PDB file of N, CA, C and O in Angstrom:
ATOM      1  N   VAL S   1      59.256 -33.015  18.824  1.00 80.00           N
ATOM      2  CA  VAL S   1      58.493 -32.104  18.001  1.00 80.00           C
ATOM      3  C   VAL S   1      58.244 -30.714  18.768  1.00 80.00           C
ATOM      4  O   VAL S   1      57.701 -30.864  19.804  1.00 80.00           O
ATOM      5  N   ASN S   2      58.643 -29.664  18.202  1.00 74.00           N
ATOM      6  CA  ASN S   2      58.590 -28.389  18.778  1.00 74.00           C
ATOM      7  C   ASN S   2      59.167 -28.482  20.307  1.00 74.00           C
ATOM      8  O   ASN S   2      58.481 -27.945  21.155  1.00 74.00           O
ATOM      9  N   ASP S   3      60.374 -29.158  20.505  1.00 75.00           N
ATOM     10  CA  ASP S   3      60.959 -29.278  21.769  1.00 75.00           C
ATOM     11  C   ASP S   3      60.097 -30.132  22.694  1.00 75.00           C
ATOM     12  O   ASP S   3      60.330 -30.164  23.957  1.00 75.00           O
ATOM     13  N   LYS S   4      59.225 -30.941  22.238  1.00 80.00           N
ATOM     14  CA  LYS S   4      58.365 -31.773  23.138  1.00 80.00           C
ATOM     15  C   LYS S   4      58.704 -33.265  22.860  1.00 80.00           C
ATOM     16  O   LYS S   4      58.662 -33.683  21.750  1.00 80.00           O
ATOM     17  N   PRO S   5      58.974 -34.067  23.913  1.00 76.00           N
ATOM     18  CA  PRO S   5      59.227 -35.445  23.683  1.00 76.00           C
ATOM     19  C   PRO S   5      57.902 -36.226  23.525  1.00 76.00           C
ATOM     20  O   PRO S   5      57.139 -36.577  24.502  1.00 76.00           O
ATOM     21  N   VAL S   6      57.477 -36.548  22.330  1.00 81.00           N
ATOM     22  CA  VAL S   6      56.225 -37.210  22.029  1.00 81.00           C
ATOM     23  C   VAL S   6      56.349 -38.720  21.782  1.00 81.00           C
ATOM     24  O   VAL S   6      55.369 -39.406  22.021  1.00 81.00           O
ATOM     25  N   LEU S   7      57.531 -39.162  21.369  1.00 89.00           N
ATOM     26  CA  LEU S   7      57.797 -40.563  21.087  1.00 89.00           C
ATOM     27  C   LEU S   7      59.046 -40.976  21.891  1.00 89.00           C
ATOM     28  O   LEU S   7      59.859 -40.181  22.277  1.00 89.00           O
ATOM     29  N   LEU S   8      59.139 -42.310  22.192  1.00 90.00           N
ATOM     30  CA  LEU S   8      60.314 -42.775  22.872  1.00 90.00           C
ATOM     31  C   LEU S   8      60.788 -43.839  21.938  1.00 90.00           C
ATOM     32  O   LEU S   8      60.054 -44.875  21.459  1.00 90.00           O
ATOM     33  N   LEU S   9      62.154 -43.932  21.627  1.00 91.00           N
ATOM     34  CA  LEU S   9      62.745 -44.944  20.815  1.00 91.00           C
ATOM     35  C   LEU S   9      63.676 -45.627  21.692  1.00 91.00           C
ATOM     36  O   LEU S   9      64.702 -45.128  22.044  1.00 91.00           O
ATOM     37  N   CYS S  10      63.453 -46.967  21.827  1.00 91.00           N
ATOM     38  CA  CYS S  10      64.303 -47.785  22.710  1.00 91.00           C
ATOM     39  C   CYS S  10      64.522 -49.150  21.915  1.00 91.00           C
ATOM     40  O   CYS S  10      63.624 -49.703  21.529  1.00 91.00           O
ATOM     41  N   ASP S  11      65.759 -49.462  21.801  1.00 90.00           N
ATOM     42  CA  ASP S  11      66.051 -50.766  21.170  1.00 90.00           C
ATOM     43  C   ASP S  11      65.348 -50.831  19.729  1.00 90.00           C
ATOM     44  O   ASP S  11      64.755 -51.970  19.544  1.00 90.00           O
ATOM     45  N   ASN S  12      65.346 -49.922  18.951  1.00 92.00           N
ATOM     46  CA  ASN S  12      64.806 -49.903  17.664  1.00 92.00           C
ATOM     47  C   ASN S  12      63.225 -50.201  17.723  1.00 92.00           C
ATOM     48  O   ASN S  12      62.662 -50.719  16.695  1.00 92.00           O
ATOM     49  N   THR S  13      62.561 -49.779  18.731  1.00 93.00           N
ATOM     50  CA  THR S  13      61.185 -49.915  19.055  1.00 93.00           C
ATOM     51  C   THR S  13      60.554 -48.591  19.362  1.00 93.00           C
ATOM     52  O   THR S  13      61.143 -47.834  20.198  1.00 93.00           O
ATOM     53  N   VAL S  14      59.448 -48.112  18.672  1.00 93.00           N
ATOM     54  CA  VAL S  14      58.795 -46.870  18.997  1.00 93.00           C
ATOM     55  C   VAL S  14      57.797 -47.100  20.099  1.00 93.00           C
ATOM     56  O   VAL S  14      56.958 -47.968  19.930  1.00 93.00           O
ATOM     57  N   PHE S  15      57.730 -46.263  21.135  1.00 94.00           N
ATOM     58  CA  PHE S  15      56.775 -46.376  22.225  1.00 94.00           C
ATOM     59  C   PHE S  15      56.188 -44.959  22.361  1.00 94.00           C
ATOM     60  O   PHE S  15      56.712 -43.950  22.090  1.00 94.00           O
ATOM     61  N   VAL S  16      54.915 -44.977  22.878  1.00 94.00           N
ATOM     62  CA  VAL S  16      54.192 -43.853  23.175  1.00 94.00           C
ATOM     63  C   VAL S  16      53.424 -44.026  24.523  1.00 94.00           C
ATOM     64  O   VAL S  16      53.166 -45.205  24.819  1.00 94.00           O
ATOM     65  N   LYS S  17      53.184 -43.008  25.352  1.00 92.00           N
ATOM     66  CA  LYS S  17      52.622 -43.217  26.638  1.00 92.00           C
ATOM     67  C   LYS S  17      51.123 -43.666  26.463  1.00 92.00           C
ATOM     68  O   LYS S  17      50.539 -43.278  25.496  1.00 92.00           O
ATOM     69  N   ILE S  18      50.771 -44.413  27.414  1.00 93.00           N
ATOM     70  CA  ILE S  18      49.245 -44.979  27.483  1.00 93.00           C
ATOM     71  C   ILE S  18      48.519 -43.848  28.117  1.00 93.00           C
ATOM     72  O   ILE S  18      48.626 -43.441  29.286  1.00 93.00           O
ATOM     73  N   LEU S  19      47.810 -43.031  27.235  1.00 92.00           N
ATOM     74  CA  LEU S  19      46.970 -41.986  27.740  1.00 92.00           C
ATOM     75  C   LEU S  19      45.591 -42.169  27.087  1.00 92.00           C
ATOM     76  O   LEU S  19      45.483 -42.925  26.085  1.00 92.00           O
ATOM     77  N   PRO S  20      44.530 -41.578  27.594  1.00 93.00           N
ATOM     78  CA  PRO S  20      43.238 -41.693  26.821  1.00 93.00           C
ATOM     79  C   PRO S  20      43.176 -41.299  25.459  1.00 93.00           C
ATOM     80  O   PRO S  20      42.627 -41.940  24.639  1.00 93.00           O
ATOM     81  N   GLU S  21      44.054 -40.322  25.085  1.00 93.00           N
ATOM     82  CA  GLU S  21      44.222 -39.876  23.647  1.00 93.00           C
ATOM     83  C   GLU S  21      44.830 -40.843  22.762  1.00 93.00           C
ATOM     84  O   GLU S  21      44.450 -41.001  21.565  1.00 93.00           O
ATOM     85  N   THR S  22      45.885 -41.457  23.342  1.00 93.00           N
ATOM     86  CA  THR S  22      46.558 -42.567  22.491  1.00 93.00           C
ATOM     87  C   THR S  22      45.675 -43.742  22.425  1.00 93.00           C
ATOM     88  O   THR S  22      45.771 -44.401  21.388  1.00 93.00           O
ATOM     89  N   THR S  23      45.008 -44.098  23.497  1.00 94.00           N
ATOM     90  CA  THR S  23      44.083 -45.256  23.445  1.00 94.00           C
ATOM     91  C   THR S  23      43.004 -45.082  22.385  1.00 94.00           C
ATOM     92  O   THR S  23      42.683 -45.990  21.711  1.00 94.00           O
ATOM     93  N   ALA S  24      42.547 -43.850  22.241  1.00 94.00           N
ATOM     94  CA  ALA S  24      41.464 -43.575  21.392  1.00 94.00           C
ATOM     95  C   ALA S  24      41.982 -43.828  19.854  1.00 94.00           C
ATOM     96  O   ALA S  24      41.277 -44.123  18.964  1.00 94.00           O
ATOM     97  N   ILE S  25      43.181 -43.605  19.684  1.00 94.00           N
ATOM     98  CA  ILE S  25      43.802 -43.771  18.337  1.00 94.00           C
ATOM     99  C   ILE S  25      44.185 -45.342  18.111  1.00 94.00           C
ATOM    100  O   ILE S  25      43.848 -45.763  17.092  1.00 94.00           O
ATOM    101  N   LEU S  26      44.794 -45.932  19.144  1.00 94.00           N
ATOM    102  CA  LEU S  26      45.345 -47.214  18.984  1.00 94.00           C
ATOM    103  C   LEU S  26      44.339 -48.310  19.342  1.00 94.00           C
ATOM    104  O   LEU S  26      44.527 -49.565  19.029  1.00 94.00           O
ATOM    105  N   GLY S  27      43.438 -48.001  20.209  1.00 89.00           N
ATOM    106  CA  GLY S  27      42.484 -48.963  20.677  1.00 89.00           C
ATOM    107  C   GLY S  27      42.880 -49.715  21.934  1.00 89.00           C
ATOM    108  O   GLY S  27      44.171 -49.710  22.240  1.00 89.00           O
ATOM    109  N   ASP S  28      42.026 -50.322  22.685  1.00 80.00           N
ATOM    110  CA  ASP S  28      42.256 -50.954  23.896  1.00 80.00           C
ATOM    111  C   ASP S  28      43.095 -52.236  23.739  1.00 80.00           C
ATOM    112  O   ASP S  28      43.752 -52.660  24.634  1.00 80.00           O
ATOM    113  N   SER S  29      43.159 -52.836  22.536  1.00 82.00           N
ATOM    114  CA  SER S  29      43.916 -54.095  22.199  1.00 82.00           C
ATOM    115  C   SER S  29      45.250 -53.830  21.749  1.00 82.00           C
ATOM    116  O   SER S  29      45.975 -54.742  21.323  1.00 82.00           O
ATOM    117  N   ALA S  30      45.771 -52.561  21.825  1.00 88.00           N
ATOM    118  CA  ALA S  30      47.081 -52.258  21.202  1.00 88.00           C
ATOM    119  C   ALA S  30      48.189 -52.928  22.141  1.00 88.00           C
ATOM    120  O   ALA S  30      47.995 -53.079  23.353  1.00 88.00           O
ATOM    121  N   GLU S  31      49.224 -53.366  21.557  1.00 94.00           N
ATOM    122  CA  GLU S  31      50.335 -53.967  22.378  1.00 94.00           C
ATOM    123  C   GLU S  31      51.024 -53.050  23.234  1.00 94.00           C
ATOM    124  O   GLU S  31      51.211 -51.880  22.757  1.00 94.00           O
ATOM    125  N   SER S  32      51.375 -53.495  24.415  1.00 94.00           N
ATOM    126  CA  SER S  32      52.109 -52.546  25.318  1.00 94.00           C
ATOM    127  C   SER S  32      53.291 -53.278  25.828  1.00 94.00           C
ATOM    128  O   SER S  32      53.332 -54.630  25.859  1.00 94.00           O
ATOM    129  N   ALA S  33      54.401 -52.579  26.123  1.00 95.00           N
ATOM    130  CA  ALA S  33      55.604 -53.152  26.733  1.00 95.00           C
ATOM    131  C   ALA S  33      56.306 -52.159  27.634  1.00 95.00           C
ATOM    132  O   ALA S  33      55.957 -50.903  27.547  1.00 95.00           O
ATOM    133  N   LEU S  34      57.296 -52.504  28.249  1.00 95.00           N
ATOM    134  CA  LEU S  34      58.191 -51.655  29.053  1.00 95.00           C
ATOM    135  C   LEU S  34      59.351 -51.189  28.096  1.00 95.00           C
ATOM    136  O   LEU S  34      60.134 -52.061  27.726  1.00 95.00           O
ATOM    137  N   PRO S  35      59.410 -49.907  27.991  1.00 94.00           N
ATOM    138  CA  PRO S  35      60.602 -49.450  27.023  1.00 94.00           C
ATOM    139  C   PRO S  35      62.101 -49.595  27.721  1.00 94.00           C
ATOM    140  O   PRO S  35      62.969 -49.791  26.964  1.00 94.00           O
ATOM    141  N   TYR S  36      62.136 -49.548  29.021  1.00 93.00           N
ATOM    142  CA  TYR S  36      63.305 -49.841  29.779  1.00 93.00           C
ATOM    143  C   TYR S  36      63.055 -50.222  31.103  1.00 93.00           C
ATOM    144  O   TYR S  36      61.826 -50.022  31.609  1.00 93.00           O
ATOM    145  N   ASP S  37      63.954 -50.809  31.867  1.00 93.00           N
ATOM    146  CA  ASP S  37      63.675 -51.182  33.318  1.00 93.00           C
ATOM    147  C   ASP S  37      63.287 -50.042  34.103  1.00 93.00           C
ATOM    148  O   ASP S  37      63.782 -48.991  34.131  1.00 93.00           O
ATOM    149  N   GLY S  38      62.209 -50.311  34.870  1.00 93.00           N
ATOM    150  CA  GLY S  38      61.670 -49.229  35.814  1.00 93.00           C
ATOM    151  C   GLY S  38      60.709 -48.310  35.160  1.00 93.00           C
ATOM    152  O   GLY S  38      60.115 -47.400  35.827  1.00 93.00           O
ATOM    153  N   ALA S  39      60.488 -48.453  33.899  1.00 92.00           N
ATOM    154  CA  ALA S  39      59.456 -47.655  33.169  1.00 92.00           C
ATOM    155  C   ALA S  39      58.150 -48.003  33.356  1.00 92.00           C
ATOM    156  O   ALA S  39      57.835 -49.339  33.662  1.00 92.00           O
ATOM    157  N   LYS S  40      57.085 -47.311  33.083  1.00 94.00           N
ATOM    158  CA  LYS S  40      55.712 -47.664  33.094  1.00 94.00           C
ATOM    159  C   LYS S  40      55.383 -48.227  31.782  1.00 94.00           C
ATOM    160  O   LYS S  40      56.135 -47.970  30.748  1.00 94.00           O
ATOM    161  N   PRO S  41      54.402 -49.147  31.724  1.00 95.00           N
ATOM    162  CA  PRO S  41      54.109 -49.715  30.235  1.00 95.00           C
ATOM    163  C   PRO S  41      53.691 -48.469  29.232  1.00 95.00           C
ATOM    164  O   PRO S  41      53.149 -47.513  29.670  1.00 95.00           O
ATOM    165  N   HIS S  42      54.234 -48.680  28.030  1.00 94.00           N
ATOM    166  CA  HIS S  42      53.882 -47.948  27.010  1.00 94.00           C
ATOM    167  C   HIS S  42      53.327 -48.606  25.821  1.00 94.00           C
ATOM    168  O   HIS S  42      53.537 -49.765  25.742  1.00 94.00           O
ATOM    169  N   TYR S  43      52.573 -48.051  24.911  1.00 95.00           N
ATOM    170  CA  TYR S  43      52.064 -48.676  23.738  1.00 95.00           C
ATOM    171  C   TYR S  43      53.310 -48.774  22.838  1.00 95.00           C
ATOM    172  O   TYR S  43      54.168 -47.974  22.731  1.00 95.00           O
ATOM    173  N   VAL S  44      53.346 -49.943  22.022  1.00 95.00           N
ATOM    174  CA  VAL S  44      54.238 -50.180  21.090  1.00 95.00           C
ATOM    175  C   VAL S  44      53.654 -49.775  19.689  1.00 95.00           C
ATOM    176  O   VAL S  44      52.592 -50.162  19.334  1.00 95.00           O
ATOM    177  N   VAL S  45      54.387 -48.958  18.983  1.00 94.00           N
ATOM    178  CA  VAL S  45      53.799 -48.529  17.640  1.00 94.00           C
ATOM    179  C   VAL S  45      54.679 -48.969  16.475  1.00 94.00           C
ATOM    180  O   VAL S  45      56.044 -48.848  16.541  1.00 94.00           O
ATOM    181  N   ASP S  46      54.085 -49.434  15.473  1.00 93.00           N
ATOM    182  CA  ASP S  46      54.738 -49.875  14.254  1.00 93.00           C
ATOM    183  C   ASP S  46      55.129 -48.634  13.558  1.00 93.00           C
ATOM    184  O   ASP S  46      54.086 -47.971  13.046  1.00 93.00           O
ATOM    185  N   PRO S  47      56.362 -48.337  13.213  1.00 90.00           N
ATOM    186  CA  PRO S  47      56.719 -47.178  12.471  1.00 90.00           C
ATOM    187  C   PRO S  47      56.342 -47.160  11.094  1.00 90.00           C
ATOM    188  O   PRO S  47      56.330 -46.064  10.311  1.00 90.00           O
ATOM    189  N   ASP S  48      55.971 -48.326  10.512  1.00 93.00           N
ATOM    190  CA  ASP S  48      55.580 -48.424   9.087  1.00 93.00           C
ATOM    191  C   ASP S  48      54.082 -48.045   8.956  1.00 93.00           C
ATOM    192  O   ASP S  48      53.594 -47.850   7.921  1.00 93.00           O
ATOM    193  N   GLU S  49      53.431 -47.850  10.097  1.00 91.00           N
ATOM    194  CA  GLU S  49      51.953 -47.417  10.045  1.00 91.00           C
ATOM    195  C   GLU S  49      51.985 -45.864  10.007  1.00 91.00           C
ATOM    196  O   GLU S  49      51.772 -45.294  11.089  1.00 91.00           O
ATOM    197  N   LYS S  50      52.308 -45.228   8.912  1.00 93.00           N
ATOM    198  CA  LYS S  50      52.468 -43.808   8.862  1.00 93.00           C
ATOM    199  C   LYS S  50      51.338 -43.029   9.362  1.00 93.00           C
ATOM    200  O   LYS S  50      51.493 -42.023  10.055  1.00 93.00           O
ATOM    201  N   GLU S  51      50.074 -43.437   8.891  1.00 94.00           N
ATOM    202  CA  GLU S  51      48.920 -42.608   9.275  1.00 94.00           C
ATOM    203  C   GLU S  51      48.761 -42.641  10.762  1.00 94.00           C
ATOM    204  O   GLU S  51      48.374 -41.602  11.299  1.00 94.00           O
ATOM    205  N   THR S  52      48.889 -43.785  11.405  1.00 93.00           N
ATOM    206  CA  THR S  52      48.651 -43.857  12.814  1.00 93.00           C
ATOM    207  C   THR S  52      49.704 -43.159  13.629  1.00 93.00           C
ATOM    208  O   THR S  52      49.493 -42.398  14.507  1.00 93.00           O
ATOM    209  N   LEU S  53      50.986 -43.181  13.058  1.00 92.00           N
ATOM    210  CA  LEU S  53      52.206 -42.542  13.636  1.00 92.00           C
ATOM    211  C   LEU S  53      51.925 -41.050  13.564  1.00 92.00           C
ATOM    212  O   LEU S  53      52.110 -40.275  14.553  1.00 92.00           O
ATOM    213  N   ALA S  54      51.476 -40.458  12.479  1.00 93.00           N
ATOM    214  CA  ALA S  54      51.270 -39.177  12.347  1.00 93.00           C
ATOM    215  C   ALA S  54      50.096 -38.630  13.113  1.00 93.00           C
ATOM    216  O   ALA S  54      50.223 -37.511  13.831  1.00 93.00           O
ATOM    217  N   ALA S  55      49.111 -39.407  13.315  1.00 94.00           N
ATOM    218  CA  ALA S  55      47.973 -38.993  14.214  1.00 94.00           C
ATOM    219  C   ALA S  55      48.368 -39.093  15.737  1.00 94.00           C
ATOM    220  O   ALA S  55      48.045 -38.108  16.331  1.00 94.00           O
ATOM    221  N   LEU S  56      49.188 -39.909  16.063  1.00 93.00           N
ATOM    222  CA  LEU S  56      49.627 -39.879  17.444  1.00 93.00           C
ATOM    223  C   LEU S  56      50.681 -38.676  17.628  1.00 93.00           C
ATOM    224  O   LEU S  56      50.472 -38.055  18.762  1.00 93.00           O
ATOM    225  N   VAL S  57      51.496 -38.381  16.820  1.00 91.00           N
ATOM    226  CA  VAL S  57      52.325 -37.214  16.924  1.00 91.00           C
ATOM    227  C   VAL S  57      51.563 -35.855  16.859  1.00 91.00           C
ATOM    228  O   VAL S  57      51.782 -35.123  17.920  1.00 91.00           O
ATOM    229  N   ARG S  58      50.470 -35.777  16.069  1.00 92.00           N
ATOM    230  CA  ARG S  58      49.707 -34.585  16.171  1.00 92.00           C
ATOM    231  C   ARG S  58      49.099 -34.485  17.548  1.00 92.00           C
ATOM    232  O   ARG S  58      49.030 -33.373  18.032  1.00 92.00           O
ATOM    233  N   VAL S  59      48.422 -35.462  18.021  1.00 92.00           N
ATOM    234  CA  VAL S  59      47.740 -35.455  19.246  1.00 92.00           C
ATOM    235  C   VAL S  59      48.767 -35.177  20.456  1.00 92.00           C
ATOM    236  O   VAL S  59      48.518 -34.381  21.267  1.00 92.00           O
ATOM    237  N   LEU S  60      49.843 -35.975  20.452  1.00 90.00           N
ATOM    238  CA  LEU S  60      50.679 -35.842  21.564  1.00 90.00           C
ATOM    239  C   LEU S  60      51.461 -34.428  21.593  1.00 90.00           C
ATOM    240  O   LEU S  60      51.851 -33.956  22.620  1.00 90.00           O
ATOM    241  N   GLU S  61      51.660 -33.883  20.432  1.00 89.00           N
ATOM    242  CA  GLU S  61      52.327 -32.635  20.384  1.00 89.00           C
ATOM    243  C   GLU S  61      51.365 -31.463  21.060  1.00 89.00           C
ATOM    244  O   GLU S  61      51.859 -30.638  21.696  1.00 89.00           O
ATOM    245  N   LYS S  62      50.123 -31.680  20.841  1.00 88.00           N
ATOM    246  CA  LYS S  62      49.180 -30.685  21.385  1.00 88.00           C
ATOM    247  C   LYS S  62      49.163 -30.822  23.034  1.00 88.00           C
ATOM    248  O   LYS S  62      48.970 -29.806  23.648  1.00 88.00           O
ATOM    249  N   ILE S  63      49.337 -32.096  23.514  1.00 82.00           N
ATOM    250  CA  ILE S  63      49.062 -32.168  24.927  1.00 82.00           C
ATOM    251  C   ILE S  63      50.311 -32.344  25.810  1.00 82.00           C
ATOM    252  O   ILE S  63      50.204 -32.289  27.060  1.00 82.00           O
ATOM    253  N   THR S  64      51.499 -32.465  25.125  1.00 81.00           N
ATOM    254  CA  THR S  64      52.680 -32.641  25.812  1.00 81.00           C
ATOM    255  C   THR S  64      53.296 -31.421  26.195  1.00 81.00           C
ATOM    256  O   THR S  64      53.447 -30.575  25.255  1.00 81.00           O
ATOM    257  N   PRO S  65      53.663 -31.144  27.402  1.00 74.00           N
ATOM    258  CA  PRO S  65      54.231 -29.846  27.753  1.00 74.00           C
ATOM    259  C   PRO S  65      55.720 -29.778  27.307  1.00 74.00           C
ATOM    260  O   PRO S  65      56.303 -30.903  27.248  1.00 74.00           O
ATOM    261  N   VAL S  66      56.369 -28.719  27.108  1.00 78.00           N
ATOM    262  CA  VAL S  66      57.776 -28.501  26.855  1.00 78.00           C
ATOM    263  C   VAL S  66      58.477 -28.747  28.314  1.00 78.00           C
ATOM    264  O   VAL S  66      57.976 -28.282  29.299  1.00 78.00           O
ATOM    265  N   PRO S  67      59.490 -29.755  28.282  1.00 80.00           N
ATOM    266  CA  PRO S  67      60.107 -29.974  29.584  1.00 80.00           C
ATOM    267  C   PRO S  67      60.687 -28.731  30.078  1.00 80.00           C
ATOM    268  O   PRO S  67      61.216 -27.850  29.416  1.00 80.00           O
ATOM    269  N   LYS S  68      60.693 -28.597  31.418  1.00 84.00           N
ATOM    270  CA  LYS S  68      61.266 -27.433  32.138  1.00 84.00           C
ATOM    271  C   LYS S  68      62.823 -27.644  32.102  1.00 84.00           C
ATOM    272  O   LYS S  68      63.364 -28.615  32.217  1.00 84.00           O
ATOM    273  N   LYS S  69      63.528 -26.520  31.842  1.00 82.00           N
ATOM    274  CA  LYS S  69      65.075 -26.549  31.874  1.00 82.00           C
ATOM    275  C   LYS S  69      65.472 -26.807  33.290  1.00 82.00           C
ATOM    276  O   LYS S  69      64.882 -26.273  34.334  1.00 82.00           O
ATOM    277  N   LYS S  70      66.414 -27.712  33.474  1.00 81.00           N
ATOM    278  CA  LYS S  70      67.018 -28.123  34.696  1.00 81.00           C
ATOM    279  C   LYS S  70      68.112 -27.023  35.120  1.00 81.00           C
ATOM    280  O   LYS S  70      68.858 -26.729  34.198  1.00 81.00           O
ATOM    281  N   ALA S  71      68.119 -26.634  36.332  1.00 78.00           N
ATOM    282  CA  ALA S  71      69.122 -25.795  36.761  1.00 78.00           C
ATOM    283  C   ALA S  71      70.466 -26.471  36.740  1.00 78.00           C
ATOM    284  O   ALA S  71      70.589 -27.652  37.135  1.00 78.00           O
ATOM    285  N   ALA S  72      71.619 -25.770  36.362  1.00 76.00           N
ATOM    286  CA  ALA S  72      72.947 -26.404  36.366  1.00 76.00           C
ATOM    287  C   ALA S  72      73.309 -26.555  37.863  1.00 76.00           C
ATOM    288  O   ALA S  72      73.029 -25.774  38.637  1.00 76.00           O
ATOM    289  N   LYS S  73      73.978 -27.672  38.027  1.00 77.00           N
ATOM    290  CA  LYS S  73      74.399 -27.961  39.411  1.00 77.00           C
ATOM    291  C   LYS S  73      75.665 -27.084  39.673  1.00 77.00           C
ATOM    292  O   LYS S  73      76.575 -26.851  38.918  1.00 77.00           O
ATOM    293  N   LYS S  74      75.757 -26.558  40.901  1.00 75.00           N
ATOM    294  CA  LYS S  74      76.907 -25.809  41.376  1.00 75.00           C
ATOM    295  C   LYS S  74      77.901 -26.710  41.873  1.00 75.00           C
ATOM    296  O   LYS S  74      77.620 -27.736  42.512  1.00 75.00           O
ATOM    297  N   GLN S  75      79.109 -26.262  41.549  1.00 68.00           N
ATOM    298  CA  GLN S  75      80.319 -27.222  41.879  1.00 68.00           C
ATOM    299  C   GLN S  75      81.186 -26.468  42.975  1.00 68.00           C
ATOM    300  O   GLN S  75      81.201 -25.426  43.142  1.00 68.00           O
TER     301      GLN S  75
END
């Protein structure tokens, strides 16, 4: 969203970072899992819960920075 990575999609599952802002929306009892090996736990979000997903995107878009461009490697 606006060049900001606010959601993570792995193996047909939607994940969001566990942050105070996402916990406020999903609650402490929300399901969490590892999106990939070596990752920190993330909340699992049901994409059919449109209102919850929209609320998460709105909040995460506000607090997520635009990733810095990586310098090209010299060869």
